[in-house]
Structure formats: C-alpha cells, structure tokens
Amino acid sequence: MKKLLNTLYVTQPDVYLALDGGNVVLLKDEERLGRLPLHNLESIISFGYTGASPALMGYCADHNISIVFLTMNGRFLARVVGESRGNVVLRKKQYRLSDNENSSAKVARNFIMGKVYNQKWMIERMTREHPLRIDVEQFKKISQHLSALMVDIHACEDLERLRGLEGQAAISYNRLFNQMILQQKEDFYFHHRSRRPPMDNVNTMLSFAYTLLANDTAAALETVGLDAYVGFLHRDRPGRASLALDVMEELRGIFADRFVLSLINRRVIGPLDFYKKENGAVLMTDEARKKFLEAWQNRKQEKITHPFLGERMSWGLAPHAQALLLARYLRGDLDQYPPFLWK
Amino acid sequence: MLILITYDVSTVDKAGRRRLRHVAKACQKYGQRVQNSVFECIVDATQFTKLKMELVNLIDMEVDSLRFYRLGNNHKSKVEHFGVKESMDLEGPLIF
C-alpha cells in the first residue's frame, strides 16, 4: 500500500501559496512563513480566500497533489483538477455502469450495506463499553432493526427503494446519536441533522468532518483514475462529486462520526469553541478549527488493518483502498465491490 | 526515511560559487534547510537515488565533498535540536 503523505492546511486568509523549485512557499505580506517540499504532500487544503499561483496549481495537478479551496467555515469552493489522465477504458466503464439504473443499484447497495453495517457496529460497541450510561434496551432494538434492514438492502435492486432503506437506517441511527455523546452533554446535544447552515455545535463539527472526508475521498478516486463526479447512488449533478459521496457513505459513521464523538467525549473541543450568527448558524472559532484539523491529521496517521485486504495501513488511506477496490470491481477483477466493513 | 545531507563546495572561483548555488537548490527541492549547508530530506528509496544522482553530477569531485547520512524511518528519536531556527516536522500536522 502506498505511504500516506501529509496534508497542508492553510487557515489564514491572507497567505499566498507559490511554487519555488518543487517547494510550496507560504507568503504573507511579502514575508515568508515557510516552505515545504511538495513531494511530502498529498493535498493542500486552503481556507478563506487565499490565492495560489497558477504555476503551483499546474505542478500539483501534474503530480497528483490535490488542491482544494474551502470557505473559512469549511464549505467547498473549488478543487483544482488537472488534465484527465489514468485509464480511459476504466472511466468509460464507470460511465456505462452509472447510466444503467440496475447495475448502479448493485454497486450502490454495497455502499449502503457498508454504511449500515458500520453503524450497527458502532451501536453494538457502545452497548458493550458503556452499558450503564445508555439505554441498552433501545440500542438493542435499533441494532436488530438495522440487521433486518441489511437483509432487505442485500436483496434490493432498485435505487429508489435503496434510498428509502438508507433513510430508515439513518433515522434509527440518528435517534441514538445523542446517547453516544457521553461528556459535556449540556453543550453538545444532537436533535437532528441540520446543514447549510448547521444549527448546533454537533452539526457544525459533523459538517466539517464530512467536508474533509469528501475531499480526501474525491482525491483518492481521481488518483486511481476514476471520475469522482459520476456516482451510482448519488446521481449526477453539476459540481457535485457524486462518486466521492457514494464511497464516503461507508466511512461516515466509523471515521467522521466517531472522530467527532471522540473530540467531544475527550473534551478536546468545548462549548467556548463555537459562536452563533444572527441567522442561527453555528460556527467554529479559528482556534477550534486548528485544533480540529490537528486532531484530524493525527487520526489519519493511526494504523489499522484493512478488513478486506488484511493489510496494515494508515486510517487516512482507507478512502484510497476503497477507491482501488472499486476500480478493480469496474475492471472485472472482483465480482462484487467489497465495502469497508469494520470490526 | 530521513536523509541528512551535508556538503562542502569550494568557492574560491566563480564556477565554485555557481556549483554551491546549484547544490543548495537541488537539496531544497527535496527537503528543508536546517543549517547553512545541512539539509534534512524525507524521501523514499527511489527519491533518494534520484537525489543522490542529481547532487553527485553537480559537484566537482576534485575539490568538493558531499555526505549523506541515513537516519531511517525512526528518525524522530535520533535528532535533537538546541538553539535557534528549529526545523519543521514535515510528518506532523501542517497547519498555517
């Protein structure tokens, strides 16, 4: 498996990124903040309205380093995509499969299968580890419900119905989400998912984590030669990286949700890290965003064993491994796409 | 792995000063400058070979010298720093 390279986060809005002989140079009012060799980097994520020189964008596109621009609050603005390379045959296959509702459903159900399986795993694990702090009865019931849904999902060959089943699973899982918050309960309360804008602390963190994960996944898909914008479960919409959202489904719970929960439960992030705007939108302070990114980066470095490949790798390479497996499936080397089933 | 590169380039003539600039530039492409003619580079085996070839071709074997120290993958425990200009940890979180 390839090595997980580092990600550069630029959170100050007045930093300009330039290229200098294979290095990225961070400039702030003519002053040099730092220079980093680009071969150590996997991606550059820039918050706020930072600029980057066209030369740097060109170099990164050439060397498969993704550059993503986000707003200060983590909303996606733009991604630099180079000349499409990789395998045309593979991409054409992807398009053909995506055009066919029936075969799309066959791939899509594996994404959903992975998602629900992993959510069930999270729930089961909570009942094992904190039986005294949660409503075990309810957890058991919902776990059984998810099991029943998985049987339906496995047999489902219709995209509309698949979305319905996913929705049902999401409702059940979200109902328990609040109980998985064990610390700082008075400040972190999850009613329901709200986005654009997120209306409470938990949703703000979830949205931010999902954005980061979606960018990593899109970059991983592009690296193996797939088109991140043509999905199977999520249909085409201009500017939406549908396939990235598809592949991400499996990782949402076990990677992003668990990460957010651990930040709350370990009190890395507290109530003072947020502020509210007039329209009710809740935002993270600059300090909090830095803490968040630091923890995110450290989590990505943690080692796991990939459940399907059986290989040791960093957590941060999970999207990459899934992208590889998806490409193998499209090429016909695997007869099913194996979702990331955590245990 | 972490590679430490040090060099001495003779600067008595113009060609020497030119070589010095070129060597520094080539090193900078792969890693960060930690002292005047000392560079730390985090590279894999392929990159290391490329880097070595590039540098060896630049120097004049008669008057210059070049040294590579391989500090391996567990270099964190092998490097200590005192004083000014602490180097950046290129493998830790990079947040500016």
mmCIF file of C-alpha atoms in Angstrom, chain A residues 42 56-67 80-92 94-95 219-228 331:
data_model
loop_
_atom_site.group_PDB
_atom_site.id
_atom_site.type_symbol
_atom_site.label_atom_id
_atom_site.label_comp_id
_atom_site.label_asym_id
_atom_site.label_seq_id
_atom_site.Cartn_x
_atom_site.Cartn_y
_atom_site.Cartn_z
ATOM 1 C CA GLU A 42 -0.718 14.515 -0.595
ATOM 2 C CA LEU A 56 1.730 25.811 -8.198
ATOM 3 C CA MET A 57 -1.682 24.603 -9.356
ATOM 4 C CA GLY A 58 -0.102 23.240 -12.528
ATOM 5 C CA TYR A 59 2.647 21.463 -10.643
ATOM 6 C CA CYS A 60 0.191 19.910 -8.208
ATOM 7 C CA ALA A 61 -2.160 18.768 -10.959
ATOM 8 C CA ASP A 62 0.818 17.173 -12.663
ATOM 9 C CA HIS A 63 1.999 15.383 -9.555
ATOM 10 C CA ASN A 64 -1.382 14.219 -8.303
ATOM 11 C CA ILE A 65 -1.485 16.549 -5.333
ATOM 12 C CA SER A 66 -4.984 17.815 -4.763
ATOM 13 C CA ILE A 67 -5.581 21.480 -4.023
ATOM 14 C CA VAL A 80 -8.009 22.053 -8.904
ATOM 15 C CA VAL A 81 -8.294 19.172 -11.326
ATOM 16 C CA GLY A 82 -5.614 18.615 -13.916
ATOM 17 C CA GLU A 83 -5.787 17.140 -17.328
ATOM 18 C CA SER A 84 -7.662 13.851 -17.016
ATOM 19 C CA ARG A 85 -5.259 11.011 -17.080
ATOM 20 C CA GLY A 86 -5.443 7.493 -15.870
ATOM 21 C CA ASN A 87 -7.327 4.866 -17.685
ATOM 22 C CA VAL A 88 -9.928 5.887 -20.287
ATOM 23 C CA VAL A 89 -11.242 2.371 -20.505
ATOM 24 C CA LEU A 90 -11.869 2.312 -16.780
ATOM 25 C CA ARG A 91 -13.661 5.636 -16.822
ATOM 26 C CA LYS A 92 -15.849 4.642 -19.759
ATOM 27 C CA GLN A 94 -17.755 3.665 -14.922
ATOM 28 C CA TYR A 95 -19.979 5.894 -17.092
ATOM 29 C CA ALA A 219 -8.799 12.934 -4.371
ATOM 30 C CA ALA A 220 -8.330 9.193 -3.795
ATOM 31 C CA LEU A 221 -10.780 8.354 -6.581
ATOM 32 C CA GLU A 222 -9.039 10.674 -9.009
ATOM 33 C CA THR A 223 -5.704 9.089 -8.126
ATOM 34 C CA VAL A 224 -6.810 5.624 -9.153
ATOM 35 C CA GLY A 225 -8.223 7.028 -12.400
ATOM 36 C CA LEU A 226 -11.930 7.154 -11.628
ATOM 37 C CA ASP A 227 -14.184 10.146 -12.190
ATOM 38 C CA ALA A 228 -15.225 11.439 -8.776
ATOM 39 C CA ARG A 331 -12.345 -3.717 -14.352
#
